[in-house]
Amino acid sequence: MSEEFTETYRWRLEDEAGQPLASEHSVPFPTQTDAEAWFTESWQDLADAGVAQVSLLREAEVVYGPMPLSAG
C-alpha cells in the first residue's frame, strides 16, 4: 500500500520587522490556488488586524513573500 503525500500551503502572518504573528488565521490549504483565493478575500481584514506583511509557505519552503499589506 502506497502513502499519498499531500503538501499544504499556509500564510505566515508577519509584523513590520518580519517576525511571525500568532494567529488563528494561519490555517492550512490543500492548494496554492485555495490559499491565494482566501488571501484575496481576507487581506484587508488582516491589515486591519495589524498584520504588516505575509509570506506564502508550501510546507516549510517560502513560495513567495514577504508581501506588504500596506498601500505604500
GROMACS .gro file of C-alpha atoms in nm:
model
   72
    1MET     CA    1   0.000   0.000   0.000
    2SER     CA    2   0.149   0.335  -0.103
    3GLU     CA    3   0.127   0.650   0.103
    4GLU     CA    4  -0.009   0.960  -0.066
    5PHE     CA    5   0.195   1.271   0.006
    6THR     CA    6  -0.004   1.590   0.021
    7GLU     CA    7   0.156   1.928   0.050
    8THR     CA    8  -0.013   2.206   0.239
    9TYR     CA    9   0.007   2.578   0.192
   10ARG     CA   10  -0.010   2.829   0.473
   11TRP     CA   11   0.017   3.206   0.507
   12ARG     CA   12   0.276   3.324   0.757
   13LEU     CA   13   0.145   3.649   0.901
   14GLU     CA   14   0.424   3.889   0.999
   15ASP     CA   15   0.477   4.218   1.179
   16GLU     CA   16   0.673   4.510   1.027
   17ALA     CA   17   1.003   4.353   1.138
   18GLY     CA   18   0.918   4.027   0.961
   19GLN     CA   19   0.850   3.837   1.283
   20PRO     CA   20   0.572   3.577   1.261
   21LEU     CA   21   0.249   3.664   1.440
   22ALA     CA   22   0.046   3.403   1.623
   23SER     CA   23  -0.289   3.377   1.451
   24GLU     CA   24  -0.590   3.157   1.418
   25HIS     CA   25  -0.597   3.270   1.054
   26SER     CA   26  -0.289   3.065   0.968
   27VAL     CA   27  -0.481   2.758   0.857
   28PRO     CA   28  -0.356   2.502   0.603
   29PHE     CA   29  -0.485   2.497   0.246
   30PRO     CA   30  -0.465   2.197   0.011
   31THR     CA   31  -0.351   2.401  -0.291
   32GLN     CA   32  -0.177   2.727  -0.368
   33THR     CA   33  -0.489   2.838  -0.555
   34ASP     CA   34  -0.704   2.785  -0.244
   35ALA     CA   35  -0.457   2.980  -0.029
   36GLU     CA   36  -0.446   3.268  -0.277
   37ALA     CA   37  -0.827   3.277  -0.309
   38TRP     CA   38  -0.858   3.302   0.070
   39PHE     CA   39  -0.598   3.578   0.080
   40THR     CA   40  -0.779   3.775  -0.191
   41GLU     CA   41  -1.089   3.776   0.028
   42SER     CA   42  -0.905   3.833   0.359
   43TRP     CA   43  -0.611   4.067   0.307
   44GLN     CA   44  -0.794   4.383   0.417
   45ASP     CA   45  -0.916   4.217   0.738
   46LEU     CA   46  -0.560   4.102   0.808
   47ALA     CA   47  -0.423   4.452   0.751
   48ASP     CA   48  -0.693   4.597   0.978
   49ALA     CA   49  -0.591   4.344   1.247
   50GLY     CA   50  -0.231   4.470   1.241
   51VAL     CA   51  -0.066   4.225   1.001
   52ALA     CA   52   0.206   4.418   0.814
   53GLN     CA   53   0.312   4.154   0.561
   54VAL     CA   54   0.259   3.792   0.463
   55SER     CA   55   0.457   3.509   0.310
   56LEU     CA   56   0.309   3.203   0.142
   57LEU     CA   57   0.465   2.876   0.255
   58ARG     CA   58   0.449   2.529   0.100
   59GLU     CA   59   0.530   2.310   0.396
   60ALA     CA   60   0.843   2.490   0.531
   61GLU     CA   61   0.951   2.644   0.198
   62VAL     CA   62   0.868   3.006   0.115
   63VAL     CA   63   0.681   3.017  -0.217
   64TYR     CA   64   0.685   3.397  -0.219
   65GLY     CA   65   0.694   3.688   0.017
   66PRO     CA   66   0.713   3.881   0.224
   67MET     CA   67   0.438   4.079   0.061
   68PRO     CA   68   0.336   4.405   0.234
   69LEU     CA   69  -0.031   4.468   0.303
   70SER     CA   70   0.003   4.847   0.309
   71ALA     CA   71  -0.076   5.060   0.008
   72GLY     CA   72   0.271   5.217   0.027
   0.00000   0.00000   0.00000
